[in-house]
Coordinates of C-alpha atoms in Angstrom, one line a residue:
X589 CA -23.1 8.1 3.3
X590 CA -25.4 5.7 5.2
X591 CA -28.1 3.3 4.1
X592 CA -30.0 0.7 6.1
X593 CA -27.8 -2.1 4.6
X594 CA -24.4 -0.3 4.4
X595 CA -22.4 2.8 5.1
X596 CA -19.4 4.5 3.5
X597 CA -16.8 6.2 5.6
X598 CA -14.6 8.7 3.8
X599 CA -14.5 9.3 0.1
X600 CA -13.6 6.5 -2.3
X601 CA -10.7 7.5 -4.5
X602 CA -9.5 6.3 -7.9
X603 CA -6.3 4.4 -7.2
X604 CA -6.9 4.4 -3.5
X605 CA -7.6 1.7 -0.9
X606 CA -11.1 0.5 -0.2
X607 CA -11.6 -1.3 3.1
X608 CA -14.6 -3.6 2.9
X609 CA -16.1 -5.1 6.1
X610 CA -19.2 -7.2 5.6
X611 CA -19.7 -7.9 9.3
X612 CA -18.9 -4.5 10.8
X613 CA -22.2 -4.0 12.7
X614 CA -24.3 -5.8 15.2
X615 CA -27.4 -3.6 14.5
X616 CA -30.8 -5.3 14.3
X617 CA -33.6 -3.1 12.9
X618 CA -36.4 -2.6 15.3
X619 CA -38.9 -4.4 13.1
X620 CA -36.9 -7.6 13.1
X621 CA -37.0 -10.1 16.0
X622 CA -34.3 -12.7 15.8
X623 CA -35.6 -14.4 18.9
X624 CA -32.2 -14.5 20.6
X625 CA -30.8 -13.2 23.9
X626 CA -29.5 -9.6 23.5
X627 CA -26.1 -10.7 24.9
X628 CA -25.5 -12.8 21.8
X629 CA -25.3 -9.6 19.7
X630 CA -22.0 -8.8 21.5
X631 CA -20.4 -12.1 20.4
X632 CA -18.6 -13.1 17.2
X633 CA -21.7 -14.8 15.8
X634 CA -23.3 -11.4 15.4
X635 CA -20.4 -9.2 14.5
X636 CA -16.7 -9.2 13.5
X637 CA -15.5 -7.6 16.8
X638 CA -13.3 -4.6 16.2
X639 CA -13.3 -4.3 12.5
X640 CA -15.8 -1.4 12.3
X641 CA -13.6 0.8 14.4
X642 CA -10.5 -0.2 12.5
X643 CA -12.1 0.6 9.2
X644 CA -13.2 4.0 10.4
X645 CA -9.7 4.8 11.7
X646 CA -8.2 3.7 8.4
X647 CA -10.6 5.8 6.5
X648 CA -9.3 8.9 8.2
X649 CA -6.1 8.5 6.2
X650 CA -5.6 10.1 2.7
X651 CA -6.8 7.8 -0.2
X652 CA -8.5 5.3 2.1
X653 CA -12.3 4.8 2.5
X654 CA -14.3 2.1 4.2
X655 CA -17.5 0.3 3.0
X656 CA -19.2 -1.4 5.9
X657 CA -22.2 -3.7 6.5
X658 CA -24.8 -1.8 8.6
X659 CA -26.7 -4.8 10.0
X660 CA -25.7 -7.8 12.0
X661 CA -24.6 -10.9 10.1
X662 CA -27.5 -12.6 11.9
X663 CA -29.9 -10.4 10.0
X664 CA -28.2 -10.9 6.7
X665 CA -24.7 -12.3 6.0
X666 CA -23.3 -10.3 3.1
X667 CA -20.3 -12.6 2.7
X668 CA -22.3 -15.5 1.4
X669 CA -23.6 -16.4 -2.1
X670 CA -27.2 -15.3 -2.5
X671 CA -28.6 -18.7 -3.2
X672 CA -27.2 -20.3 0.0
X673 CA -29.5 -20.7 3.1
X674 CA -26.7 -19.3 5.3
X675 CA -27.2 -15.8 3.9
X676 CA -30.0 -15.6 6.5
X677 CA -28.7 -18.1 9.1
X678 CA -31.0 -20.2 11.2
X679 CA -28.1 -21.2 13.4
X680 CA -24.5 -20.0 14.1
X681 CA -21.8 -21.7 16.2
X682 CA -24.3 -23.8 18.0
X683 CA -26.8 -20.9 18.6
X684 CA -30.3 -21.2 17.1
X685 CA -31.7 -18.0 15.4
X686 CA -35.4 -18.8 15.5
X687 CA -36.5 -15.4 14.0
X688 CA -34.7 -16.4 10.8
X689 CA -36.9 -19.5 10.2
X690 CA -38.6 -17.6 7.4
X691 CA -40.9 -18.8 4.6
X692 CA -39.8 -18.1 1.0
X693 CA -41.5 -14.7 0.9
X694 CA -39.8 -13.7 4.1
X695 CA -36.4 -14.9 3.0
X696 CA -36.8 -13.0 -0.3
X697 CA -37.8 -9.9 1.5
X698 CA -34.7 -10.0 3.6
X699 CA -32.5 -10.3 0.5
X700 CA -34.3 -7.5 -1.2
X701 CA -34.0 -5.2 1.8
X702 CA -30.4 -5.8 2.7
X703 CA -28.3 -8.2 0.6
X704 CA -29.0 -6.8 -2.8
X705 CA -28.7 -3.1 -1.9
X706 CA -25.4 -3.9 -0.2
X707 CA -23.8 -5.6 -3.1
X708 CA -25.3 -3.2 -5.7
X709 CA -23.8 -0.2 -3.7
X710 CA -20.4 -1.9 -3.3
X711 CA -20.3 -2.7 -7.1
X712 CA -21.2 0.9 -7.9
X713 CA -18.6 2.3 -5.4
X714 CA -15.8 0.2 -7.0
X715 CA -16.9 1.1 -10.5
X716 CA -17.1 4.8 -9.8
X717 CA -13.7 5.0 -8.2
X718 CA -11.6 1.8 -9.0
X719 CA -9.2 1.2 -6.1
X720 CA -5.6 0.1 -6.4
X721 CA -6.4 -2.4 -3.6
X722 CA -9.5 -3.8 -1.9
X723 CA -8.9 -4.8 1.7
X724 CA -11.5 -7.3 2.9
X725 CA -11.4 -6.9 6.7
X726 CA -12.8 -9.5 9.1
X727 CA -12.0 -10.8 12.6
X728 CA -12.1 -14.3 14.1
X729 CA -12.7 -15.7 17.5
X730 CA -9.7 -17.3 19.4
X731 CA -11.8 -20.4 19.7
X732 CA -15.1 -21.5 18.4
X733 CA -17.7 -22.6 20.9
X734 CA -18.3 -25.7 18.8
X735 CA -14.6 -26.7 18.8
X736 CA -11.9 -27.5 21.4
X737 CA -9.1 -26.3 19.1
X738 CA -7.6 -22.9 19.9
X739 CA -6.6 -20.6 17.0
X740 CA -3.0 -19.5 17.6
X741 CA -2.7 -17.1 14.6
X742 CA -2.7 -13.4 15.3
X743 CA -3.9 -12.7 11.8
X744 CA -4.9 -14.7 8.8
X745 CA -4.6 -14.0 5.1
X746 CA -7.3 -15.3 2.8
X747 CA -7.5 -15.4 -0.9
X748 CA -9.0 -17.5 -3.7
X749 CA -7.1 -17.8 -7.0
X750 CA -5.7 -14.3 -7.0
X751 CA -2.9 -14.2 -4.5
X752 CA -1.0 -11.2 -5.7
X753 CA -1.6 -9.1 -2.6
X754 CA -1.6 -12.0 -0.2
X755 CA 1.9 -13.1 -1.2
X756 CA 3.1 -9.6 -0.4
X757 CA 1.2 -9.2 2.8
X758 CA 2.3 -12.4 4.5
X759 CA 6.1 -11.5 4.8
X760 CA 5.2 -7.9 5.8
X761 CA 3.0 -9.1 8.6
X762 CA 5.5 -11.7 9.7
X763 CA 8.2 -9.0 9.9
X764 CA 6.0 -7.4 12.6
X765 CA 6.5 -10.4 14.8
X766 CA 3.0 -11.8 14.1
X767 CA 1.9 -15.4 13.8
X768 CA 0.4 -15.2 10.3
X769 CA -2.0 -17.8 9.0
X770 CA -1.8 -18.5 5.3
X771 CA -5.4 -19.5 4.5
X772 CA -6.0 -19.8 8.3
X773 CA -8.2 -20.1 10.3
X774 CA -10.1 -21.1 7.2
X775 CA -9.5 -21.0 3.5
X776 CA -10.4 -18.1 1.2
X777 CA -11.0 -20.7 -1.5
X778 CA -14.0 -21.8 0.5
X779 CA -15.2 -18.5 2.1
X780 CA -14.6 -15.6 -0.1
X781 CA -18.0 -14.7 -1.5
X782 CA -17.8 -10.9 -1.5
X783 CA -14.3 -10.7 -2.9
X784 CA -15.1 -13.4 -5.5
X785 CA -17.9 -11.2 -6.7
X786 CA -16.4 -7.8 -6.6
X787 CA -12.6 -8.4 -7.0
X788 CA -11.7 -11.8 -8.2
X789 CA -14.3 -11.8 -11.0
X790 CA -12.9 -8.6 -12.5
X791 CA -9.2 -9.1 -11.8
X792 CA -9.1 -6.4 -9.2
X793 CA -6.3 -6.8 -6.6
X794 CA -7.6 -7.6 -3.1
X795 CA -6.4 -8.8 0.2
X796 CA -8.5 -10.8 2.7
X797 CA -7.4 -10.1 6.3
X798 CA -8.7 -11.8 9.5
X799 CA -7.6 -10.4 12.8
X800 CA -8.0 -12.4 16.0
X801 CA -10.7 -10.7 18.0
X802 CA -8.9 -10.6 21.4
X803 CA -6.2 -8.5 19.8
X804 CA -8.6 -5.8 18.8
X805 CA -11.0 -5.6 21.6
X806 CA -10.2 -2.1 22.9
X807 CA -9.7 1.3 21.2
X808 CA -5.9 1.4 21.7
X809 CA -5.5 -2.0 20.1
X810 CA -7.8 -1.0 17.2
X811 CA -5.8 2.1 16.6
X812 CA -2.5 0.2 16.6
X813 CA -3.9 -2.3 14.1
X814 CA -5.4 0.4 11.9
X815 CA -2.1 2.1 11.7
X816 CA -0.4 -1.2 10.9
X817 CA -2.8 -2.0 8.1
X818 CA -2.6 1.5 6.6
X819 CA 1.1 1.1 6.4
X820 CA 1.0 -2.4 5.0
X821 CA -1.8 -1.8 2.6
X822 CA -0.1 1.2 1.1
X823 CA 3.1 -0.8 0.6
X824 CA 1.2 -3.5 -1.2
X825 CA -0.8 -1.0 -3.3
X826 CA 2.5 0.6 -4.4
X827 CA 4.1 -2.8 -5.1
X828 CA 1.1 -3.9 -7.2
X829 CA 1.4 -0.8 -9.4
X830 CA 5.1 -1.4 -10.0

């Protein structure tokens, strides 16, 4: 199923695993001019590199489906609270986005066209087929352009108050020889809007996963990570039901 704001890969199943990727796409609709260089759309400010492909691969497995954002986060950032200006960012990691300097009517139109349909559809998907686990999948850049600090973690686990799945995921990932960030490279208590709304608020188990982008930049690496996450997510879902 595909909509301008989102797409669903696979068939959501009751008691299955739903992989949610707010920033899976770098698509900009033809009628929107962000006023940026096209090359910027290939960078982390526009898309979570690698996660769209990983979600698609994961959704090829029984009981797993993927719900993905279908426009660039520069068009509309779905992982923000609606009232925040950053939902339609005017700048990202030092890059100005002049086409997002909208008046109130333009900002409201962007929300009505993308943000609200995305979240309404995600809520309906979860309600129609409640999953055993929601996996919020993102990726992060090895180093921000606005910072000199490298990010050494291979993968980060994010959560807010509900850490049921996170506490199970961290040792499983560490057992794979990975450098795992617990609330790194940033905290899920500060940046968890989609999961706060669709999982935390209703007590639904979820896991926030951030993979470093240089580790998932090509198809073979994306396949390897998808296989790893299928295995680990299934183990966590089973443990949560026990």
